[in-house]
Short mmCIF file of C-alpha atoms in Angstrom, two decimals:
data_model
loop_
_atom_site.label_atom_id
_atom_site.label_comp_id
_atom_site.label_asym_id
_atom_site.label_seq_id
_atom_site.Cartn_x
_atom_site.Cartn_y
_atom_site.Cartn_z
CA UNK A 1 -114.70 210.78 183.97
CA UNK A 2 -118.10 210.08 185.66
CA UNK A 3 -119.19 211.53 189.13
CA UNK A 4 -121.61 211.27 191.44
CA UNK A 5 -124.80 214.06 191.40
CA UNK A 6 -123.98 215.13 194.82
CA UNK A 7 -120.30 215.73 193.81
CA UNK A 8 -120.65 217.74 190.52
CA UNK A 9 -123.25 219.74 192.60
CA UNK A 10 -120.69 220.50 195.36
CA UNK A 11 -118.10 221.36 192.38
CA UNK A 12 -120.70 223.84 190.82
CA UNK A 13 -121.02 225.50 194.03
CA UNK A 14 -117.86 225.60 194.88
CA UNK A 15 -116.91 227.17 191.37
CA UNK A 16 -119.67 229.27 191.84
CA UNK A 17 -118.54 231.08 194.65
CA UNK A 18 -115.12 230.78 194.03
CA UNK A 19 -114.69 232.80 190.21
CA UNK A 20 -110.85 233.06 190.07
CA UNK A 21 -110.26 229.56 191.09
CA UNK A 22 -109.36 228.08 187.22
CA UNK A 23 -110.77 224.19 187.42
CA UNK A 24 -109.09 222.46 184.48
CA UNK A 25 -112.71 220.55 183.59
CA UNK A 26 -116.60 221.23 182.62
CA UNK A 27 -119.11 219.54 184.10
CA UNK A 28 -121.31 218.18 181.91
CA UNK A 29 -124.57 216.31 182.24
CA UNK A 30 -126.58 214.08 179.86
CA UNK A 31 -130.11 215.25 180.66
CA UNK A 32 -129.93 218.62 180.58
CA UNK A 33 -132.46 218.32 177.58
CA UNK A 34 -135.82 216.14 177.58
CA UNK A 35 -134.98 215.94 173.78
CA UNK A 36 -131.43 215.55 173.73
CA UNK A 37 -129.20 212.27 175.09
CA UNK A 38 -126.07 214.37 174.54
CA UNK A 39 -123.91 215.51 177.15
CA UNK A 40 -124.25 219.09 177.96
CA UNK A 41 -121.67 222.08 179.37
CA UNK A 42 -123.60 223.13 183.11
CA UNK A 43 -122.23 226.34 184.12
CA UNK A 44 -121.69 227.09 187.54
CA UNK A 45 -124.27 229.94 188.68
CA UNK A 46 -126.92 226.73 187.62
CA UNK A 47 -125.85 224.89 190.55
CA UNK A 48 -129.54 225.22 192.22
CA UNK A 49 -130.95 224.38 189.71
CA UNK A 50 -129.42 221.04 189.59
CA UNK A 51 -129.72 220.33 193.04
CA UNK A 52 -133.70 221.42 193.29
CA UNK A 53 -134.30 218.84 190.32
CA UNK A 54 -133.88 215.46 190.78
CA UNK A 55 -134.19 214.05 186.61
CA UNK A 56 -130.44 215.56 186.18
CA UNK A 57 -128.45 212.18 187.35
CA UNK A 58 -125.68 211.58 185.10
CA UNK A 59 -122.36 213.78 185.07
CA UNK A 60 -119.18 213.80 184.21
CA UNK A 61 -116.19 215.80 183.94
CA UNK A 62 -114.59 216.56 180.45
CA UNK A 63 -111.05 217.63 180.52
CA UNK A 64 -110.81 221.97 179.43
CA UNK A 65 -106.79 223.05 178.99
CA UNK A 66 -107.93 225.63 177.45
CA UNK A 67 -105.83 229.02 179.08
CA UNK A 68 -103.93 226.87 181.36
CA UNK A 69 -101.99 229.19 184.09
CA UNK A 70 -98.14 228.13 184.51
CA UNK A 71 -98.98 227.39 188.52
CA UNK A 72 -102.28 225.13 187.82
CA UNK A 73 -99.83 222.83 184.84
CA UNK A 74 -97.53 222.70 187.98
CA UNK A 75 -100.19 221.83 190.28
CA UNK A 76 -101.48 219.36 187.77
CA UNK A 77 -98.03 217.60 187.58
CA UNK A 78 -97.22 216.63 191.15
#
């Protein structure tokens, strides 16, 4: 699913400051690499980094149901 650069930045910090909260998707952005036009996993503590440089534009959010908790699949469901 594509989002906006300001709101995979607010999701980075967010995540950043917020370790136990389990978010059920990476963030990934295509120009992570000068080189490389694939899509790339950002992890959360980069969240500066992001912000401070403007030639990362293009994100999306890749589904991760990987170690699902029984109260997020419920959470998930409603």
């Amino acid at each position: 699913m594509k989002i906006s650069r300001k709101l995979a930045i607010a999701i980075l910090k967010y995540l950043d400051k917020n370790p136990r909260f389990y978010f059920p998707f990476l963030v990934m952005c295509q120009e992570y690499g000068p080189e490389d036009d694939d899509f790339v996993e950002i992890c959360y503590n980069e969240w500066q980094l992001i912000e401070e440089d403007e030639s990362y534009k293009t994100f999306e959010l890749w589904e991760n149901l990987q170690d699902l908790r029984e109260d997020t699949t419920q959470l998930l469901a409603k």
